[in-house]
PDB file of C-alpha atoms in Angstrom:
ATOM      1  CA  MET A   1      -0.254   0.447  -0.277  1.00 40.00           C
ATOM      2  CA  ALA A   2       1.445   3.404  -0.972  1.00 42.00           C
ATOM      3  CA  GLU A   3       0.003   5.324   1.862  1.00 64.00           C
ATOM      4  CA  LEU A   4       1.136   3.208   4.691  1.00 71.00           C
ATOM      5  CA  GLY A   5       3.714   1.446   3.565  1.00 76.00           C
ATOM      6  CA  LEU A   6       2.245  -1.766   2.742  1.00 77.00           C
ATOM      7  CA  ASN A   7       1.746  -4.483   0.823  1.00 82.00           C
ATOM      8  CA  ASP A   8      -1.606  -4.847  -0.659  1.00 81.00           C
ATOM      9  CA  HIS A   9      -2.760  -8.133   1.041  1.00 83.00           C
ATOM     10  CA  HIS A  10      -3.073  -5.799   4.434  1.00 83.00           C
ATOM     11  CA  GLN A  11      -4.576  -3.248   3.041  1.00 78.00           C
ATOM     12  CA  ASN A  12      -6.827  -4.835   2.092  1.00 84.00           C
ATOM     13  CA  GLU A  13      -7.033  -6.457   5.646  1.00 86.00           C
ATOM     14  CA  ILE A  14      -6.799  -3.115   6.790  1.00 83.00           C
ATOM     15  CA  ILE A  15      -9.946  -1.823   5.059  1.00 84.00           C
ATOM     16  CA  ASN A  16     -11.893  -4.368   6.321  1.00 87.00           C
ATOM     17  CA  TYR A  17     -10.489  -3.046   9.704  1.00 86.00           C
ATOM     18  CA  MET A  18     -11.629   0.638   9.087  1.00 85.00           C
ATOM     19  CA  ARG A  19     -15.401  -0.566   7.399  1.00 87.00           C
ATOM     20  CA  PHE A  20     -15.984  -3.362  10.127  1.00 88.00           C
ATOM     21  CA  ALA A  21     -15.050  -0.005  12.920  1.00 86.00           C
ATOM     22  CA  ARG A  22     -16.585   1.937  10.656  1.00 86.00           C
ATOM     23  CA  SER A  23     -19.474   0.450  11.377  1.00 87.00           C
ATOM     24  CA  LYS A  24     -19.300   0.064  15.051  1.00 86.00           C
ATOM     25  CA  ARG A  25     -18.680   4.032  15.157  1.00 84.00           C
ATOM     26  CA  GLY A  26     -22.369   4.300  12.539  1.00 86.00           C
ATOM     27  CA  LEU A  27     -24.923   2.454  15.035  1.00 87.00           C
ATOM     28  CA  ARG A  28     -23.183   4.256  18.813  1.00 84.00           C
ATOM     29  CA  LEU A  29     -23.946   7.352  17.073  1.00 85.00           C
ATOM     30  CA  LYS A  30     -27.375   6.314  16.783  1.00 88.00           C
ATOM     31  CA  THR A  31     -27.067   5.748  19.600  1.00 86.00           C
ATOM     32  CA  VAL A  32     -26.510   8.681  20.848  1.00 84.00           C
ATOM     33  CA  ASP A  33     -28.983  10.697  18.101  1.00 87.00           C
ATOM     34  CA  SER A  34     -31.382   8.116  19.756  1.00 87.00           C
ATOM     35  CA  CYS A  35     -30.500   9.554  23.766  1.00 83.00           C
ATOM     36  CA  PHE A  36     -30.965  13.152  22.578  1.00 85.00           C
ATOM     37  CA  GLN A  37     -34.064  11.899  21.021  1.00 86.00           C
ATOM     38  CA  ASP A  38     -35.911  10.235  23.755  1.00 83.00           C
ATOM     39  CA  ILE A  39     -35.179  13.486  26.574  1.00 80.00           C
ATOM     40  CA  LYS A  40     -36.474  15.306  23.399  1.00 81.00           C
ATOM     41  CA  GLU A  41     -39.126  14.209  23.188  1.00 80.00           C
ATOM     42  CA  SER A  42     -40.124  12.668  27.072  1.00 81.00           C
ATOM     43  CA  ARG A  43     -39.179  15.454  28.700  1.00 77.00           C
ATOM     44  CA  LEU A  44     -39.240  18.476  26.698  1.00 79.00           C
ATOM     45  CA  VAL A  45     -42.733  18.556  26.212  1.00 74.00           C
ATOM     46  CA  ASP A  46     -43.985  21.207  28.499  1.00 72.00           C
ATOM     47  CA  GLU A  47     -43.057  24.757  27.007  1.00 74.00           C
ATOM     48  CA  THR A  48     -40.833  26.398  29.927  1.00 76.00           C
ATOM     49  CA  PHE A  49     -38.463  25.239  32.444  1.00 78.00           C
ATOM     50  CA  THR A  50     -37.302  25.890  35.443  1.00 80.00           C
ATOM     51  CA  VAL A  51     -33.904  25.983  36.122  1.00 84.00           C
ATOM     52  CA  ASP A  52     -33.845  23.540  38.346  1.00 83.00           C
ATOM     53  CA  GLU A  53     -35.721  21.111  35.356  1.00 80.00           C
ATOM     54  CA  VAL A  54     -33.126  21.580  32.734  1.00 82.00           C
ATOM     55  CA  THR A  55     -29.957  21.025  35.337  1.00 87.00           C
ATOM     56  CA  GLU A  56     -31.973  17.528  35.889  1.00 85.00           C
ATOM     57  CA  VAL A  57     -32.626  17.409  31.735  1.00 82.00           C
ATOM     58  CA  LEU A  58     -29.548  17.790  31.142  1.00 84.00           C
ATOM     59  CA  ASN A  59     -27.817  15.359  34.115  1.00 88.00           C
ATOM     60  CA  GLU A  60     -30.192  12.425  32.695  1.00 85.00           C
ATOM     61  CA  LEU A  61     -29.031  13.191  28.906  1.00 82.00           C
ATOM     62  CA  GLN A  62     -25.260  13.308  30.667  1.00 86.00           C
ATOM     63  CA  ALA A  63     -25.073  10.042  32.467  1.00 88.00           C
ATOM     64  CA  VAL A  64     -27.058   8.493  28.961  1.00 85.00           C
ATOM     65  CA  VAL A  65     -24.417   9.310  26.380  1.00 86.00           C
ATOM     66  CA  HIS A  66     -21.730   9.212  29.082  1.00 88.00           C
ATOM     67  CA  SER A  67     -22.747   5.423  29.497  1.00 88.00           C
ATOM     68  CA  GLU A  68     -23.411   4.413  25.870  1.00 85.00           C
ATOM     69  CA  VAL A  69     -19.179   6.217  25.455  1.00 86.00           C
ATOM     70  CA  GLU A  70     -17.744   4.415  27.981  1.00 89.00           C
ATOM     71  CA  SER A  71     -19.098   1.649  26.152  1.00 87.00           C
ATOM     72  CA  GLU A  72     -18.065   2.270  23.151  1.00 87.00           C
ATOM     73  CA  LEU A  73     -14.763   3.012  24.706  1.00 86.00           C
ATOM     74  CA  ILE A  74     -14.468  -0.321  26.285  1.00 89.00           C
ATOM     75  CA  ASN A  75     -15.930  -2.697  23.069  1.00 87.00           C
ATOM     76  CA  THR A  76     -12.587  -0.326  20.777  1.00 85.00           C
ATOM     77  CA  SER A  77     -10.428  -1.592  23.024  1.00 86.00           C
ATOM     78  CA  CYS A  78     -11.615  -4.984  23.341  1.00 90.00           C
ATOM     79  CA  THR A  79     -11.962  -5.170  20.065  1.00 88.00           C
ATOM     80  CA  ASN A  80      -8.252  -3.948  19.619  1.00 87.00           C
ATOM     81  CA  VAL A  81      -6.486  -6.581  21.783  1.00 89.00           C
ATOM     82  CA  LEU A  82      -8.318  -9.087  20.321  1.00 89.00           C
ATOM     83  CA  LEU A  83      -7.182  -7.499  16.637  1.00 88.00           C
ATOM     84  CA  LEU A  84      -3.864  -7.804  18.632  1.00 87.00           C
ATOM     85  CA  ARG A  85      -3.871 -11.366  19.197  1.00 90.00           C
ATOM     86  CA  GLN A  86      -4.580 -13.021  16.212  1.00 89.00           C
ATOM     87  CA  LEU A  87      -1.305 -11.656  14.669  1.00 87.00           C
ATOM     88  CA  PHE A  88       0.375 -12.654  18.241  1.00 88.00           C
ATOM     89  CA  SER A  89      -1.288 -15.962  17.793  1.00 88.00           C
ATOM     90  CA  GLN A  90      -0.146 -15.352  14.464  1.00 86.00           C
ATOM     91  CA  ALA A  91       3.369 -14.410  14.850  1.00 85.00           C
ATOM     92  CA  GLU A  92       4.507 -16.905  17.759  1.00 85.00           C
ATOM     93  CA  LYS A  93       3.043 -20.188  15.038  1.00 84.00           C
ATOM     94  CA  TRP A  94       5.853 -19.342  13.491  1.00 82.00           C
ATOM     95  CA  TYR A  95       8.247 -18.974  15.844  1.00 81.00           C
ATOM     96  CA  LEU A  96       8.008 -14.464  15.882  1.00 82.00           C
ATOM     97  CA  LYS A  97       7.945 -12.062  19.340  1.00 84.00           C
ATOM     98  CA  LEU A  98       6.380  -9.176  17.860  1.00 83.00           C
ATOM     99  CA  GLN A  99       7.115  -4.696  19.230  1.00 85.00           C
ATOM    100  CA  THR A 100       4.916  -2.901  19.560  1.00 83.00           C
ATOM    101  CA  ASP A 101       6.125   0.855  19.613  1.00 85.00           C
ATOM    102  CA  ILE A 102       3.096   2.479  22.113  1.00 84.00           C
ATOM    103  CA  SER A 103       4.326   6.866  21.190  1.00 84.00           C
ATOM    104  CA  GLU A 104       3.578   5.891  17.557  1.00 82.00           C
ATOM    105  CA  LEU A 105      -0.361   5.767  18.174  1.00 81.00           C
ATOM    106  CA  GLU A 106      -0.272   9.395  20.300  1.00 82.00           C
ATOM    107  CA  ASN A 107       1.488  10.699  16.550  1.00 83.00           C
ATOM    108  CA  ARG A 108      -0.546  13.661  14.666  1.00 85.00           C
ATOM    109  CA  GLU A 109       1.242  13.274  11.671  1.00 85.00           C
ATOM    110  CA  LEU A 110       0.489   9.092  11.172  1.00 82.00           C
ATOM    111  CA  LEU A 111      -3.099   9.918  12.523  1.00 81.00           C
ATOM    112  CA  GLU A 112      -3.869  12.216   9.786  1.00 84.00           C
ATOM    113  CA  GLN A 113      -2.267  10.174   7.241  1.00 82.00           C
ATOM    114  CA  VAL A 114      -4.515   6.999   8.432  1.00 83.00           C
ATOM    115  CA  ALA A 115      -7.569   9.374   7.971  1.00 83.00           C
ATOM    116  CA  GLU A 116      -7.294  10.458   4.478  1.00 85.00           C
ATOM    117  CA  PHE A 117      -6.269   6.892   3.926  1.00 82.00           C
ATOM    118  CA  GLU A 118      -9.746   6.784   5.432  1.00 81.00           C
ATOM    119  CA  LYS A 119     -10.818   9.054   3.367  1.00 83.00           C
ATOM    120  CA  ALA A 120      -9.860   8.199   0.929  1.00 83.00           C
ATOM    121  CA  GLU A 121     -10.865   4.695   0.504  1.00 80.00           C
ATOM    122  CA  PHE A 122     -14.330   5.704   2.117  1.00 80.00           C
ATOM    123  CA  THR A 123     -16.032   8.691  -0.433  1.00 77.00           C
ATOM    124  CA  THR A 124     -14.128   6.620  -3.850  1.00 67.00           C
ATOM    125  CA  SER A 125     -17.554   5.109  -5.239  1.00 41.00           C
ATOM    126  CA  ASN A 126     -15.288   2.822  -7.102  1.00 47.00           C
ATOM    127  CA  LYS A 127     -13.907   2.556  -3.618  1.00 46.00           C
ATOM    128  CA  LYS A 128     -16.939   2.083  -2.133  1.00 49.00           C
ATOM    129  CA  SER A 129     -18.208  -0.804  -4.053  1.00 50.00           C
ATOM    130  CA  ASN A 130     -15.301  -2.794  -4.469  1.00 50.00           C
ATOM    131  CA  SER A 131     -15.659  -2.908  -0.360  1.00 48.00           C
ATOM    132  CA  GLU A 132     -19.053  -4.411  -0.121  1.00 50.00           C
ATOM    133  CA  ASN A 133     -18.047  -6.387  -2.376  1.00 49.00           C
ATOM    134  CA  MET A 134     -15.839  -7.997  -1.233  1.00 50.00           C
ATOM    135  CA  LYS A 135     -16.407 -11.237   1.333  1.00 47.00           C
ATOM    136  CA  PRO A 136     -14.641 -10.750   4.951  1.00 47.00           C
ATOM    137  CA  SER A 137     -11.851 -12.818   5.336  1.00 47.00           C
ATOM    138  CA  ARG A 138     -10.047 -14.299   8.123  1.00 48.00           C
ATOM    139  CA  LEU A 139      -6.766 -14.625   8.657  1.00 48.00           C
ATOM    140  CA  VAL A 140      -5.011 -17.446   6.765  1.00 47.00           C
ATOM    141  CA  PRO A 141      -4.343 -20.871   9.948  1.00 48.00           C
ATOM    142  CA  LEU A 142      -0.222 -21.672   9.435  1.00 45.00           C
ATOM    143  CA  ASN A 143      -0.253 -25.166  10.689  1.00 46.00           C
ATOM    144  CA  GLU A 144      -1.379 -26.830   7.460  1.00 46.00           C
ATOM    145  CA  GLY A 145       1.501 -28.755   5.517  1.00 48.00           C
ATOM    146  CA  GLY A 146       3.831 -26.507   2.834  1.00 53.00           C
ATOM    147  CA  THR A 147       6.348 -24.023   4.335  1.00 60.00           C
ATOM    148  CA  SER A 148       4.611 -24.050   7.821  1.00 63.00           C
ATOM    149  CA  GLU A 149       5.543 -28.240   7.993  1.00 67.00           C
ATOM    150  CA  LEU A 150       8.436 -27.814   6.898  1.00 70.00           C
ATOM    151  CA  LEU A 151       9.230 -25.165   8.845  1.00 74.00           C
ATOM    152  CA  ASN A 152       7.897 -27.109  11.937  1.00 73.00           C
ATOM    153  CA  LYS A 153       9.965 -30.196  11.182  1.00 76.00           C
ATOM    154  CA  GLU A 154      13.058 -28.146  10.784  1.00 76.00           C
ATOM    155  CA  ILE A 155      11.996 -25.924  14.462  1.00 80.00           C
ATOM    156  CA  ILE A 156      11.690 -30.070  15.474  1.00 82.00           C
ATOM    157  CA  ARG A 157      15.402 -30.995  14.228  1.00 82.00           C
ATOM    158  CA  LEU A 158      16.996 -28.150  15.828  1.00 86.00           C
ATOM    159  CA  GLN A 159      15.178 -28.850  19.064  1.00 83.00           C
ATOM    160  CA  GLU A 160      16.566 -31.501  19.646  1.00 85.00           C
ATOM    161  CA  GLU A 161      19.692 -30.639  18.484  1.00 85.00           C
ATOM    162  CA  ASN A 162      19.624 -28.080  20.825  1.00 86.00           C
ATOM    163  CA  GLU A 163      18.244 -30.636  23.906  1.00 87.00           C
ATOM    164  CA  LYS A 164      21.888 -32.871  22.664  1.00 88.00           C
ATOM    165  CA  LEU A 165      23.723 -29.101  23.150  1.00 90.00           C
ATOM    166  CA  ARG A 166      22.702 -28.427  26.724  1.00 88.00           C
ATOM    167  CA  SER A 167      23.872 -32.473  26.851  1.00 88.00           C
ATOM    168  CA  ARG A 168      27.173 -31.971  26.565  1.00 87.00           C
ATOM    169  CA  VAL A 169      27.140 -28.578  27.934  1.00 89.00           C
ATOM    170  CA  LYS A 170      26.359 -31.109  31.338  1.00 87.00           C
ATOM    171  CA  THR A 171      28.766 -33.529  30.653  1.00 88.00           C
ATOM    172  CA  ILE A 172      31.398 -30.505  29.786  1.00 90.00           C
ATOM    173  CA  GLU A 173      30.657 -28.191  33.095  1.00 87.00           C
ATOM    174  CA  LEU A 174      31.048 -32.411  35.437  1.00 86.00           C
ATOM    175  CA  GLN A 175      34.176 -33.016  33.617  1.00 88.00           C
ATOM    176  CA  ALA A 176      34.987 -28.435  34.409  1.00 87.00           C
ATOM    177  CA  THR A 177      33.924 -29.753  38.102  1.00 87.00           C
ATOM    178  CA  ASN A 178      36.182 -32.863  38.608  1.00 86.00           C
ATOM    179  CA  ALA A 179      39.099 -30.123  37.104  1.00 86.00           C
ATOM    180  CA  LEU A 180      38.192 -27.915  39.322  1.00 87.00           C
ATOM    181  CA  ASP A 181      38.015 -29.835  41.635  1.00 86.00           C
ATOM    182  CA  GLU A 182      41.270 -31.636  41.283  1.00 85.00           C
ATOM    183  CA  LYS A 183      43.320 -28.314  40.676  1.00 85.00           C
ATOM    184  CA  SER A 184      41.623 -27.273  44.244  1.00 85.00           C
ATOM    185  CA  LYS A 185      43.652 -30.427  45.977  1.00 86.00           C
ATOM    186  CA  LEU A 186      47.111 -29.788  44.185  1.00 87.00           C
ATOM    187  CA  GLU A 187      47.167 -26.600  45.174  1.00 86.00           C
ATOM    188  CA  ARG A 188      46.263 -27.349  48.568  1.00 86.00           C
ATOM    189  CA  ALA A 189      48.980 -30.398  47.623  1.00 86.00           C
ATOM    190  CA  LEU A 190      51.185 -27.820  47.091  1.00 87.00           C
ATOM    191  CA  ARG A 191      50.485 -25.244  50.145  1.00 85.00           C
ATOM    192  CA  ASP A 192      51.363 -27.793  52.234  1.00 84.00           C
ATOM    193  CA  LEU A 193      53.993 -28.618  50.271  1.00 84.00           C
ATOM    194  CA  GLN A 194      55.899 -24.698  50.533  1.00 82.00           C
ATOM    195  CA  ILE A 195      54.730 -25.239  53.972  1.00 85.00           C
ATOM    196  CA  VAL A 196      57.225 -27.945  55.177  1.00 80.00           C
ATOM    197  CA  GLN A 197      59.739 -26.508  52.572  1.00 74.00           C
ATOM    198  CA  GLY A 198      59.656 -23.496  54.246  1.00 73.00           C
ATOM    199  CA  ASP A 199      59.721 -24.169  57.724  1.00 71.00           C
ATOM    200  CA  GLN A 200      63.401 -26.158  56.852  1.00 72.00           C
ATOM    201  CA  LYS A 201      64.036 -22.666  55.133  1.00 71.00           C
ATOM    202  CA  ALA A 202      63.362 -20.938  58.810  1.00 70.00           C
ATOM    203  CA  ILE A 203      65.637 -23.705  60.109  1.00 73.00           C
ATOM    204  CA  ILE A 204      68.663 -22.925  57.856  1.00 73.00           C
ATOM    205  CA  ARG A 205      68.512 -19.868  58.023  1.00 74.00           C
ATOM    206  CA  SER A 206      69.052 -19.590  62.012  1.00 76.00           C
ATOM    207  CA  LYS A 207      71.093 -21.825  62.113  1.00 80.00           C
ATOM    208  CA  ASP A 208      72.928 -19.312  59.475  1.00 79.00           C
ATOM    209  CA  ILE A 209      71.734 -16.387  61.336  1.00 84.00           C
ATOM    210  CA  SER A 210      73.280 -18.104  64.246  1.00 82.00           C
ATOM    211  CA  ASP A 211      76.753 -18.930  62.607  1.00 84.00           C
ATOM    212  CA  LEU A 212      77.430 -15.150  61.105  1.00 85.00           C
ATOM    213  CA  GLU A 213      75.948 -13.653  64.225  1.00 86.00           C
ATOM    214  CA  ASN A 214      79.529 -15.990  66.260  1.00 86.00           C
ATOM    215  CA  THR A 215      81.592 -15.003  63.124  1.00 86.00           C
ATOM    216  CA  VAL A 216      80.707 -10.569  63.832  1.00 85.00           C
ATOM    217  CA  ALA A 217      81.124 -11.218  67.804  1.00 86.00           C
ATOM    218  CA  ALA A 218      84.401 -13.139  67.169  1.00 86.00           C
ATOM    219  CA  LEU A 219      85.028  -9.831  64.688  1.00 86.00           C
ATOM    220  CA  LYS A 220      84.642  -7.805  67.464  1.00 84.00           C
ATOM    221  CA  ASN A 221      86.798  -8.749  69.918  1.00 84.00           C
ATOM    222  CA  GLU A 222      89.783  -9.281  67.522  1.00 84.00           C
ATOM    223  CA  PHE A 223      88.304  -5.341  66.521  1.00 81.00           C
ATOM    224  CA  GLN A 224      88.922  -4.254  70.087  1.00 84.00           C
ATOM    225  CA  LYS A 225      91.783  -6.083  70.982  1.00 84.00           C
ATOM    226  CA  THR A 226      93.834  -4.214  67.808  1.00 81.00           C
ATOM    227  CA  LEU A 227      91.951  -1.214  69.670  1.00 81.00           C
ATOM    228  CA  ASN A 228      93.233  -1.664  72.576  1.00 80.00           C
ATOM    229  CA  ASP A 229      96.893  -2.870  70.881  1.00 78.00           C
ATOM    230  CA  SER A 230      97.104   0.290  68.899  1.00 76.00           C
ATOM    231  CA  THR A 231      95.854   2.533  71.738  1.00 81.00           C
ATOM    232  CA  GLU A 232      99.204   1.329  73.650  1.00 82.00           C
ATOM    233  CA  ASN A 233     101.815   2.113  71.300  1.00 79.00           C
ATOM    234  CA  GLN A 234      99.887   5.123  70.429  1.00 82.00           C
ATOM    235  CA  LYS A 235     100.596   6.551  74.068  1.00 83.00           C
ATOM    236  CA  THR A 236     104.355   4.452  73.946  1.00 83.00           C
ATOM    237  CA  LEU A 237     104.883   6.078  70.587  1.00 82.00           C
ATOM    238  CA  GLU A 238     104.193  10.071  72.110  1.00 84.00           C
ATOM    239  CA  GLU A 239     105.521   8.782  75.090  1.00 84.00           C
ATOM    240  CA  ASN A 240     109.269   8.197  72.611  1.00 82.00           C
ATOM    241  CA  LEU A 241     108.026  11.493  70.959  1.00 84.00           C
ATOM    242  CA  VAL A 242     108.253  14.046  74.130  1.00 86.00           C
ATOM    243  CA  SER A 243     111.562  12.744  75.368  1.00 84.00           C
ATOM    244  CA  THR A 244     112.678  13.179  71.710  1.00 84.00           C
ATOM    245  CA  LYS A 245     111.658  17.156  72.075  1.00 85.00           C
ATOM    246  CA  ARG A 246     113.537  17.574  75.899  1.00 86.00           C
ATOM    247  CA  ASP A 247     116.857  15.526  73.807  1.00 84.00           C
ATOM    248  CA  LEU A 248     116.722  17.450  70.911  1.00 86.00           C
ATOM    249  CA  LEU A 249     116.048  20.854  72.808  1.00 88.00           C
ATOM    250  CA  LYS A 250     118.844  19.637  75.027  1.00 86.00           C
ATOM    251  CA  VAL A 251     120.897  18.661  71.819  1.00 86.00           C
ATOM    252  CA  GLN A 252     119.883  22.043  70.159  1.00 85.00           C
ATOM    253  CA  GLU A 253     121.062  24.500  73.562  1.00 87.00           C
ATOM    254  CA  GLN A 254     124.423  22.616  73.921  1.00 85.00           C
ATOM    255  CA  LEU A 255     125.022  23.810  70.215  1.00 85.00           C
ATOM    256  CA  SER A 256     124.050  26.488  71.066  1.00 84.00           C
ATOM    257  CA  VAL A 257     126.453  26.537  74.878  1.00 84.00           C
ATOM    258  CA  ALA A 258     129.175  25.999  71.615  1.00 82.00           C
ATOM    259  CA  GLU A 259     128.716  27.817  69.144  1.00 79.00           C
ATOM    260  CA  LYS A 260     129.108  30.956  71.935  1.00 82.00           C
ATOM    261  CA  GLU A 261     132.073  29.517  72.956  1.00 80.00           C
ATOM    262  CA  LEU A 262     133.442  28.554  69.284  1.00 76.00           C
ATOM    263  CA  GLU A 263     133.397  32.722  68.772  1.00 75.00           C
ATOM    264  CA  LYS A 264     134.577  33.861  72.169  1.00 75.00           C
ATOM    265  CA  LYS A 265     137.288  31.557  71.647  1.00 73.00           C
ATOM    266  CA  PHE A 266     137.946  33.385  67.762  1.00 68.00           C
ATOM    267  CA  GLN A 267     137.398  36.284  68.567  1.00 68.00           C
ATOM    268  CA  GLN A 268     140.459  35.708  71.218  1.00 70.00           C
ATOM    269  CA  THR A 269     143.054  34.029  68.604  1.00 76.00           C
ATOM    270  CA  ALA A 270     145.845  36.440  66.568  1.00 75.00           C
ATOM    271  CA  ALA A 271     144.233  35.914  63.304  1.00 74.00           C
ATOM    272  CA  TYR A 272     141.100  37.852  64.641  1.00 74.00           C
ATOM    273  CA  ARG A 273     142.886  40.066  65.830  1.00 76.00           C
ATOM    274  CA  SER A 274     145.121  41.230  62.675  1.00 81.00           C
ATOM    275  CA  LEU A 275     142.053  40.431  60.694  1.00 81.00           C
ATOM    276  CA  LYS A 276     140.027  43.751  62.804  1.00 80.00           C
ATOM    277  CA  GLU A 277     142.759  45.654  63.054  1.00 83.00           C
ATOM    278  CA  ILE A 278     143.221  46.080  59.224  1.00 87.00           C
ATOM    279  CA  LEU A 279     139.709  45.913  58.327  1.00 87.00           C
ATOM    280  CA  THR A 280     139.742  49.330  61.083  1.00 87.00           C
ATOM    281  CA  LYS A 281     142.561  50.461  58.863  1.00 87.00           C
ATOM    282  CA  LYS A 282     140.746  50.487  56.202  1.00 87.00           C
ATOM    283  CA  ASN A 283     136.973  52.355  57.205  1.00 88.00           C
ATOM    284  CA  GLU A 284     139.491  54.523  58.149  1.00 87.00           C
ATOM    285  CA  GLN A 285     141.173  55.172  54.426  1.00 87.00           C
ATOM    286  CA  ILE A 286     137.438  55.017  53.742  1.00 90.00           C
ATOM    287  CA  LYS A 287     136.824  58.167  55.280  1.00 86.00           C
ATOM    288  CA  ASP A 288     139.794  59.621  54.293  1.00 85.00           C
ATOM    289  CA  LEU A 289     139.263  59.341  50.548  1.00 87.00           C
ATOM    290  CA  ARG A 290     135.061  60.388  51.408  1.00 84.00           C
ATOM    291  CA  LYS A 291     136.563  63.610  52.817  1.00 83.00           C
ATOM    292  CA  ARG A 292     138.834  64.877  49.908  1.00 81.00           C
ATOM    293  CA  LEU A 293     136.637  63.737  47.333  1.00 83.00           C
ATOM    294  CA  ALA A 294     134.514  66.457  49.003  1.00 82.00           C
ATOM    295  CA  LYS A 295     136.648  68.607  49.053  1.00 79.00           C
ATOM    296  CA  TYR A 296     137.081  67.911  45.572  1.00 78.00           C
ATOM    297  CA  GLU A 297     133.479  68.249  44.283  1.00 75.00           C
ATOM    298  CA  THR A 298     132.971  71.493  46.167  1.00 74.00           C
ATOM    299  CA  GLU A 299     135.688  73.440  44.716  1.00 68.00           C
ATOM    300  CA  ASP A 300     134.497  72.276  41.080  1.00 62.00           C
TER     301      ASP A 300
END
């Protein structure tokens, strides 16, 4: 169908449903009209009415119309449910799951499109004649031979295969459970073995630590002994150094005295005296020469 995007078969089904809905709607409208007509004939017989009488008439009319409209709405809702039930039942025979979008039922654009389609279908004379000649048809059952039979066989085959797969999965799950149990046992045995090995390592480590502590203690004692010996040697060296310094001072003092005595003895020798006289004469000659030189410089 070009207008609603469906094929010809579904177009005819929708037209049949619209025809049914139009007939039901026409009957209900006639019922509402008859309600008003009954009120006119039964209550509007006087020429004048009070406010209370008018209110009573309107309330009575409201109750009747409300009941008719409510009945029509309930009937329409139930009719739609039956129609959906037919469609879903037909789909389930093909193992299909249909879905509906309730929000599209209030799509104003689509509603107007359906209204235009209904108007075009039921206002054209050709459409009316075709609609009158068409016979109502039921949904074709899908459980009779042909494609349905092949589909059912395929479904049965798939179900059997599914059962085989389920059985195989259960077997694999059982094997996996046994493997997990065996793994847990091996892990516990491994932990126990590691604990035993850890205890042995702890014993060996404790023994090694004890030996190491003894070795460290021996080295410490030896170092302390060596340190004490070094201290004593240092004290001895310091004492020797002090004694040596004293001897050195004595020697220096003796050397100084010896030098003084040697100088004194040298001054008392004849060579020293003659050398001293020569130096004295030379000094006097130098003084005389300086005086002469100064005199000559003055004359110039």
